[in-house]
């Protein structure tokens, strides 16, 4: 039986380990479609799984990697046949089911989406869960009825993966994008992908007042904690903030003042269990509105060998934009 390389997280008496191993098909979990993985990516959640900083791995051993793109090798589902190009993000893959950091993956057909027209497999992974989540945030703000004429939109964690794609999509939709970052050296990068203004993230880490000066009509927040609480207190009357992340912490030290005195809405965003129709609509929007040159500007490609180190880097806030991992040919 042929073998393939995989990253495997395991639990020993000494704690969680993470390293490369050779696996065979018989090591894979149940599913009706087997995919030859060509590309994956590194999201913040992958970093948390690799480092064990949060309990993302829900079984041991586990192949991490919440995103993958590849080619169907065999299928018991009438929906897919060998040779089909597919992508996957979410559904607990890379958490409770073996994920994308392996030469092969066996998956449930209902988790798979055909590779969108207009994106290569590598570009799909450049978008990945982070970019997919960014478009869900933008669509949530739009569904709430917000339009660029209402005022500026703030994006926190702007130089990260979710943030970078959100900046580009919001700028393309005509918003005045205020990019909040702790990395002033990335100002030119952020302007290049559409930011109109750069602000130091320290502006949002001070003590939270119930209400502060109204600055933003909308927000996309991937940081959480004090940052999200401050953004809410600065959101204009009838504005909204789409909250998707916790890079700064899981708590929310806010008051209800923005909700009950300014009618501000907090829109929660989850990408993992996003239903299929929403998924397809989100990928269509990405294919239509995400400029390929900007996507390239925010993407760094790394070899499979470098994925564990990249996972450690992302939880330290050292990764700019998006990473594509070349898994195999
Ligand atoms: P990245 O690491 O690429 O981006 C996070 C960014 O947040 C960093 O680049 C940095 O931006 C900022 N940041 C990091 N640490 C801190 C801190 N301590 N205080 C303030 N800002 C900080 O991660 P992703 O973009 O992949 O993910 C972002 C968040 O969104 C994560 O929490 C992730 O778990 C979550 N997420 C949620 C999803 C969902 O379904 N709800 C799906 C995908 C992601 P800068 O340097 O510009 O300040």
Short mmCIF file of C-alpha atoms and ligand atoms in Angstrom, two decimals:
data_model
loop_
_atom_site.label_atom_id
_atom_site.label_comp_id
_atom_site.label_asym_id
_atom_site.label_seq_id
_atom_site.Cartn_x
_atom_site.Cartn_y
_atom_site.Cartn_z
CA UNK A 1 0.00 0.00 0.00
CA UNK A 2 1.41 3.43 -0.91
CA UNK A 3 2.19 5.89 1.86
CA UNK A 4 1.82 9.64 2.06
CA UNK A 5 3.21 12.34 4.36
CA UNK A 6 1.02 13.91 7.02
CA UNK A 7 1.31 16.21 10.00
CA UNK A 8 0.03 14.33 13.04
CA UNK A 9 -0.92 15.80 16.41
CA UNK A 10 -0.82 13.26 19.20
CA UNK A 11 -1.15 13.21 22.95
CA UNK A 12 1.48 11.58 25.13
CA UNK A 13 2.03 11.58 28.85
CA UNK A 14 4.44 14.46 28.30
CA UNK A 15 1.73 16.51 26.55
CA UNK A 16 0.69 17.25 22.99
CA UNK A 17 3.13 16.49 20.16
CA UNK A 18 3.06 17.56 16.52
CA UNK A 19 5.27 16.19 13.74
CA UNK A 20 5.44 14.57 10.31
CA UNK A 21 4.56 10.88 9.82
CA UNK A 22 4.04 8.50 6.92
CA UNK A 23 0.42 7.27 6.76
CA UNK A 24 -1.47 4.86 4.50
CA UNK A 25 -5.08 4.93 3.31
CA UNK A 26 -6.02 2.53 6.10
CA UNK A 27 -5.09 5.25 8.63
CA UNK A 28 -7.68 7.63 7.19
CA UNK A 29 -11.09 8.15 8.79
CA UNK A 30 -14.46 7.22 7.28
CA UNK A 31 -15.90 9.12 4.33
CA UNK A 32 -17.30 8.52 0.88
CA UNK A 33 -14.76 10.56 -1.11
CA UNK A 34 -10.96 10.25 -1.14
CA UNK A 35 -9.06 13.35 -2.25
CA UNK A 36 -5.43 13.81 -3.30
CA UNK A 37 -4.61 17.02 -1.47
CA UNK A 38 -2.62 19.52 -3.55
CA UNK A 39 -2.85 22.66 -1.40
CA UNK A 40 -3.80 23.76 2.09
CA UNK A 41 -3.29 26.89 4.14
CA UNK A 42 -2.55 28.07 7.67
CA UNK A 43 -5.33 29.77 9.61
CA UNK A 44 -5.14 31.04 13.18
CA UNK A 45 -7.13 27.98 14.26
CA UNK A 46 -4.53 25.70 12.63
CA UNK A 47 -1.88 27.49 14.66
CA UNK A 48 -3.86 26.91 17.84
CA UNK A 49 -4.17 23.21 16.96
CA UNK A 50 -0.47 22.80 16.11
CA UNK A 51 0.75 24.57 19.23
CA UNK A 52 -1.95 23.14 21.51
CA UNK A 53 -2.62 26.69 22.76
CA UNK A 54 -6.36 25.99 22.62
CA UNK A 55 -8.24 22.67 22.57
CA UNK A 56 -8.88 22.62 18.81
CA UNK A 57 -7.83 18.96 18.38
CA UNK A 58 -10.84 16.94 19.46
CA UNK A 59 -9.33 13.50 18.82
CA UNK A 60 -5.86 11.96 18.93
CA UNK A 61 -4.08 11.22 16.71
CA UNK A 62 -5.30 14.04 14.44
CA UNK A 63 -4.18 15.36 11.08
CA UNK A 64 -4.75 19.14 11.39
CA UNK A 65 -5.53 21.56 8.54
CA UNK A 66 -9.04 23.06 8.41
CA UNK A 67 -8.83 23.84 4.67
CA UNK A 68 -7.83 21.78 1.67
CA UNK A 69 -7.97 21.78 -2.11
CA UNK A 70 -7.35 18.76 -4.29
CA UNK A 71 -8.48 16.22 -6.83
CA UNK A 72 -10.98 13.42 -6.19
CA UNK A 73 -9.25 10.04 -6.44
CA UNK A 74 -12.21 7.80 -5.65
CA UNK A 75 -15.82 8.42 -4.77
CA UNK A 76 -18.80 6.41 -3.58
CA UNK A 77 -20.97 9.52 -3.96
CA UNK A 78 -22.83 10.17 -7.24
CA UNK A 79 -22.01 13.86 -6.76
CA UNK A 80 -18.27 13.48 -7.37
CA UNK A 81 -16.13 11.41 -9.69
CA UNK A 82 -12.37 10.82 -9.96
CA UNK A 83 -10.62 13.85 -11.42
CA UNK A 84 -13.05 16.46 -9.99
CA UNK A 85 -11.35 19.50 -8.46
CA UNK A 86 -12.78 20.18 -4.99
CA UNK A 87 -12.23 22.38 -1.97
CA UNK A 88 -13.20 22.04 1.65
CA UNK A 89 -13.32 24.42 4.57
CA UNK A 90 -14.88 23.91 7.97
CA UNK A 91 -17.23 21.17 9.19
CA UNK A 92 -14.78 20.28 11.95
CA UNK A 93 -12.20 18.90 9.50
CA UNK A 94 -8.76 19.43 11.03
CA UNK A 95 -10.45 19.43 14.47
CA UNK A 96 -12.42 16.18 14.87
CA UNK A 97 -11.73 14.62 11.44
CA UNK A 98 -8.37 14.25 9.65
CA UNK A 99 -7.66 17.45 7.72
CA UNK A 100 -5.62 19.05 4.98
CA UNK A 101 -2.03 18.60 6.16
CA UNK A 102 -1.67 15.22 4.42
CA UNK A 103 -1.15 13.90 0.91
CA UNK A 104 -4.60 12.34 1.03
CA UNK A 105 -7.89 12.96 2.84
CA UNK A 106 -11.05 10.90 3.13
CA UNK A 107 -14.11 13.10 3.58
CA UNK A 108 -17.88 13.21 3.53
CA UNK A 109 -19.21 14.34 0.16
CA UNK A 110 -21.61 16.83 1.77
CA UNK A 111 -18.63 18.78 3.12
CA UNK A 112 -17.09 19.26 -0.32
CA UNK A 113 -17.63 22.14 -2.72
CA UNK A 114 -16.53 22.07 -6.35
CA UNK A 115 -13.54 24.34 -6.92
CA UNK A 116 -15.08 27.69 -7.92
CA UNK A 117 -14.59 28.72 -11.54
CA UNK A 118 -12.11 31.54 -11.77
CA UNK A 119 -9.86 30.43 -8.91
CA UNK A 120 -6.97 27.98 -9.08
CA UNK A 121 -6.61 25.50 -6.21
CA UNK A 122 -3.79 27.65 -4.81
CA UNK A 123 -5.95 30.80 -5.00
CA UNK A 124 -8.78 28.98 -3.18
CA UNK A 125 -6.37 28.25 -0.37
CA UNK A 126 -5.05 31.82 -0.46
CA UNK A 127 -8.64 32.74 0.38
CA UNK A 128 -9.18 29.76 2.73
CA UNK A 129 -11.33 29.82 5.84
CA UNK A 130 -9.96 33.26 6.72
CA UNK A 131 -11.09 34.84 3.45
CA UNK A 132 -14.33 32.89 3.48
CA UNK A 133 -15.03 34.29 6.96
CA UNK A 134 -14.20 37.80 5.79
CA UNK A 135 -16.82 37.62 3.05
CA UNK A 136 -19.39 36.25 5.53
CA UNK A 137 -18.68 39.33 7.68
CA UNK A 138 -19.12 41.70 4.73
CA UNK A 139 -22.35 39.98 3.67
CA UNK A 140 -23.70 40.17 7.24
CA UNK A 141 -23.11 43.94 7.32
CA UNK A 142 -24.82 44.27 3.94
CA UNK A 143 -27.78 42.12 5.05
CA UNK A 144 -28.12 44.46 8.02
CA UNK A 145 -28.62 47.23 5.45
CA UNK A 146 -25.34 49.09 5.84
CA UNK A 147 -23.91 50.94 2.84
CA UNK A 148 -20.67 52.92 2.37
CA UNK A 149 -22.50 56.28 2.47
CA UNK A 150 -23.18 55.69 6.18
CA UNK A 151 -19.53 56.36 7.14
CA UNK A 152 -16.22 54.52 7.63
CA UNK A 153 -15.84 50.82 8.39
CA UNK A 154 -13.13 49.66 10.79
CA UNK A 155 -11.31 46.34 10.30
CA UNK A 156 -9.33 45.02 13.27
CA UNK A 157 -6.45 42.58 12.95
CA UNK A 158 -6.18 44.14 9.51
CA UNK A 159 -2.79 42.71 8.53
CA UNK A 160 -3.93 39.17 9.39
CA UNK A 161 -5.78 36.76 7.11
CA UNK A 162 -9.43 37.63 7.83
CA UNK A 163 -8.51 41.30 8.12
CA UNK A 164 -6.63 41.50 4.81
CA UNK A 165 -9.44 39.93 2.78
CA UNK A 166 -12.04 42.07 4.59
CA UNK A 167 -10.07 45.24 3.79
CA UNK A 168 -9.90 44.31 0.09
CA UNK A 169 -13.59 43.33 -0.21
CA UNK A 170 -14.89 46.37 1.67
CA UNK A 171 -12.72 48.75 -0.35
CA UNK A 172 -13.96 47.14 -3.56
CA UNK A 173 -17.57 47.66 -2.35
CA UNK A 174 -16.82 51.39 -1.96
CA UNK A 175 -16.26 51.65 1.80
CA UNK A 176 -13.78 54.04 3.44
CA UNK A 177 -11.78 51.37 5.23
CA UNK A 178 -9.99 52.17 8.48
CA UNK A 179 -7.45 49.39 9.05
CA UNK A 180 -6.44 48.77 12.67
CA UNK A 181 -3.07 47.08 13.08
CA UNK A 182 -0.36 46.58 15.65
CA UNK A 183 2.19 46.48 12.82
CA UNK A 184 2.75 50.03 11.53
CA UNK A 185 5.37 48.61 9.15
CA UNK A 186 2.47 47.04 7.20
CA UNK A 187 0.86 50.42 6.42
CA UNK A 188 1.94 50.39 2.76
CA UNK A 189 0.77 46.79 2.38
CA UNK A 190 -2.63 47.69 3.83
CA UNK A 191 -2.99 50.75 1.61
CA UNK A 192 -2.05 48.58 -1.37
CA UNK A 193 -4.98 46.25 -0.70
CA UNK A 194 -7.49 49.07 -0.20
CA UNK A 195 -7.18 50.67 3.27
CA UNK A 196 -7.92 54.41 3.27
CA UNK A 197 -6.57 55.00 6.79
CA UNK A 198 -4.30 53.09 9.15
CA UNK A 199 -4.81 53.30 12.92
CA UNK A 200 -2.72 51.82 15.72
CA UNK A 201 -4.59 48.98 17.41
CA UNK A 202 -3.58 50.52 20.76
CA UNK A 203 -6.43 53.00 20.14
CA UNK A 204 -8.83 50.15 20.93
CA UNK A 205 -7.11 48.53 23.88
CA UNK A 206 -7.66 51.23 26.52
CA UNK A 207 -10.34 51.18 29.18
CA UNK A 208 -13.78 50.65 27.64
CA UNK A 209 -16.29 53.46 28.10
CA UNK A 210 -19.98 52.61 27.78
CA UNK A 211 -20.23 55.08 24.90
CA UNK A 212 -17.38 56.82 23.10
CA UNK A 213 -17.35 59.30 20.21
CA UNK A 214 -19.21 57.83 17.22
CA UNK A 215 -16.51 57.01 14.66
CA UNK A 216 -17.56 54.02 12.55
CA UNK A 217 -20.73 53.01 10.73
CA UNK A 218 -19.58 49.40 10.67
CA UNK A 219 -16.84 47.05 11.79
CA UNK A 220 -15.27 43.69 11.04
CA UNK A 221 -13.56 42.38 14.17
CA UNK A 222 -11.22 39.41 14.30
CA UNK A 223 -9.69 40.35 17.68
CA UNK A 224 -12.50 40.21 20.29
CA UNK A 225 -12.02 41.20 23.95
CA UNK A 226 -11.31 44.87 24.78
CA UNK A 227 -10.86 45.69 21.10
CA UNK A 228 -14.38 44.56 20.19
CA UNK A 229 -15.82 46.28 23.26
CA UNK A 230 -14.14 49.57 22.28
CA UNK A 231 -15.27 49.28 18.66
CA UNK A 232 -18.87 48.75 19.81
CA UNK A 233 -18.68 51.87 21.97
CA UNK A 234 -17.44 53.86 18.93
CA UNK A 235 -20.06 52.55 16.48
CA UNK A 236 -22.50 55.12 15.11
CA UNK A 237 -26.25 55.09 15.67
CA UNK A 238 -27.82 52.01 13.98
CA UNK A 239 -24.41 50.70 12.94
CA UNK A 240 -23.21 47.10 13.27
CA UNK A 241 -20.08 45.11 13.97
CA UNK A 242 -19.49 41.63 12.54
CA UNK A 243 -17.53 39.67 15.16
CA UNK A 244 -15.68 36.58 14.00
CA UNK A 245 -12.46 36.23 16.00
CA UNK A 246 -10.62 36.08 19.28
CA UNK A 247 -6.99 36.84 18.39
CA UNK A 248 -6.92 39.27 21.35
CA UNK A 249 -9.04 37.17 23.72
CA UNK A 250 -12.36 35.42 24.07
CA UNK A 251 -13.89 37.77 26.64
CA UNK A 252 -16.06 40.78 25.87
CA UNK A 253 -15.74 43.46 28.58
CA UNK A 254 -18.53 45.62 27.13
CA UNK A 255 -21.68 47.28 28.47
CA UNK A 256 -25.11 47.14 26.82
CA UNK A 257 -25.00 50.93 26.24
CA UNK A 258 -24.19 50.76 22.48
CA UNK A 259 -27.07 48.31 21.96
CA UNK A 260 -29.76 50.09 23.96
CA UNK A 261 -28.77 53.72 23.44
CA UNK A 262 -27.52 53.64 19.82
CA UNK A 263 -29.32 50.59 18.43
CA UNK A 264 -25.92 49.11 17.52
CA UNK A 265 -25.98 45.45 16.43
CA UNK A 266 -23.40 42.79 17.11
CA UNK A 267 -23.47 40.25 14.27
CA UNK A 268 -21.93 36.88 15.09
CA UNK A 269 -20.10 35.07 12.30
CA UNK A 270 -19.37 31.34 12.17
CA UNK A 271 -17.75 29.79 9.12
CA UNK A 272 -17.50 26.20 10.32
CA UNK A 273 -21.13 25.12 9.95
CA UNK A 274 -22.07 27.66 7.29
CA UNK A 275 -24.77 25.96 5.18
CA UNK A 276 -24.00 24.87 1.64
CA UNK A 277 -26.09 27.55 -0.13
CA UNK A 278 -24.35 30.28 1.90
CA UNK A 279 -20.98 28.69 1.08
CA UNK A 280 -21.58 28.66 -2.64
CA UNK A 281 -22.85 32.27 -2.59
CA UNK A 282 -19.80 33.35 -0.57
CA UNK A 283 -17.34 31.68 -2.96
CA UNK A 284 -19.18 33.24 -5.94
CA UNK A 285 -18.82 36.67 -4.35
CA UNK A 286 -15.12 36.06 -3.68
CA UNK A 287 -14.53 34.94 -7.26
CA UNK A 288 -16.33 38.05 -8.55
CA UNK A 289 -15.06 40.73 -6.18
CA UNK A 290 -11.65 39.73 -4.86
CA UNK A 291 -9.01 41.24 -7.10
CA UNK A 292 -6.51 38.50 -8.07
CA UNK A 293 -3.54 40.87 -7.94
CA UNK A 294 -4.52 41.96 -4.44
CA UNK A 295 -4.97 38.32 -3.45
CA UNK A 296 -1.45 37.63 -4.73
CA UNK A 297 -0.14 40.65 -2.81
CA UNK A 298 -1.51 39.24 0.46
CA UNK A 299 -0.32 35.65 -0.16
CA UNK A 300 2.92 33.88 0.70
CA UNK A 301 3.45 30.31 -0.55
CA UNK A 302 5.32 27.88 1.68
CA UNK A 303 6.41 24.24 1.24
CA UNK A 304 4.72 21.47 3.23
CA UNK A 305 7.89 21.14 5.36
CA UNK A 306 7.35 24.66 6.75
CA UNK A 307 3.75 24.24 7.91
CA UNK A 308 4.43 23.45 11.59
CA UNK A 309 6.69 26.48 11.98
CA UNK A 310 4.07 28.64 10.21
CA UNK A 311 1.46 27.43 12.70
CA UNK A 312 3.67 28.62 15.54
CA UNK A 313 4.20 31.98 13.81
CA UNK A 314 0.52 32.72 13.21
CA UNK A 315 -0.45 32.48 16.88
CA UNK A 316 2.32 34.98 17.62
CA UNK A 317 0.78 37.45 15.14
CA UNK A 318 3.84 37.15 12.86
CA UNK A 319 2.05 36.15 9.65
CA UNK A 320 1.00 38.83 7.18
CA UNK A 321 -2.09 38.15 5.08
CA UNK A 322 -2.52 34.59 3.90
CA UNK A 323 -0.30 31.51 3.58
CA UNK A 324 -0.70 28.80 0.91
CA UNK A 325 0.85 25.42 1.70
CA UNK A 326 1.97 23.29 -1.25
CA UNK A 327 1.09 19.76 -0.16
CA UNK A 328 1.66 17.79 -3.34
CA UNK A 329 1.61 17.87 -7.13
P1 LIG B 1 -4.25 35.97 11.75
O1 LIG B 1 -3.27 35.61 12.79
O2 LIG B 1 -3.87 35.92 10.33
O3 LIG B 1 -4.81 37.43 12.04
C1 LIG B 1 -5.11 37.87 13.34
C2 LIG B 1 -4.62 39.31 13.47
O4 LIG B 1 -5.12 39.83 14.70
C3 LIG B 1 -3.12 39.45 13.57
O5 LIG B 1 -2.50 39.45 12.30
C4 LIG B 1 -2.99 40.77 14.25
O6 LIG B 1 -3.24 41.80 13.30
C5 LIG B 1 -4.19 40.76 15.22
N1 LIG B 1 -3.81 40.32 16.56
C6 LIG B 1 -3.12 39.19 16.90
N2 LIG B 1 -2.96 39.12 18.22
C7 LIG B 1 -3.56 40.22 18.74
C8 LIG B 1 -3.71 40.72 20.07
N3 LIG B 1 -3.25 40.07 21.12
N4 LIG B 1 -4.38 41.89 20.22
C9 LIG B 1 -4.88 42.55 19.15
N5 LIG B 1 -4.74 42.13 17.87
C10 LIG B 1 -4.10 40.98 17.68
O7 LIG B 1 -5.54 35.04 12.00
P2 LIG B 1 -6.81 34.80 11.05
O8 LIG B 1 -7.04 36.02 10.25
O9 LIG B 1 -6.70 33.47 10.42
O10 LIG B 1 -7.96 34.69 12.16
C11 LIG B 1 -8.34 35.85 12.89
C12 LIG B 1 -9.31 35.48 14.00
O11 LIG B 1 -10.54 35.05 13.43
C13 LIG B 1 -8.84 34.31 14.88
O12 LIG B 1 -9.22 34.55 16.21
C14 LIG B 1 -9.59 33.13 14.32
O13 LIG B 1 -9.75 32.11 15.27
C15 LIG B 1 -10.89 33.77 13.92
N6 LIG B 1 -11.60 33.07 12.88
C16 LIG B 1 -12.92 32.76 13.11
C17 LIG B 1 -13.66 32.12 12.17
C18 LIG B 1 -15.11 31.90 12.41
O14 LIG B 1 -15.71 31.03 11.76
N7 LIG B 1 -15.74 32.66 13.28
C19 LIG B 1 -13.05 31.64 10.93
C20 LIG B 1 -11.68 32.12 10.70
C21 LIG B 1 -11.00 32.78 11.69
P3 LIG B 1 -2.34 43.15 13.24
O15 LIG B 1 -0.92 42.69 13.24
O16 LIG B 1 -2.77 43.81 11.97
O17 LIG B 1 -2.69 43.94 14.46
#
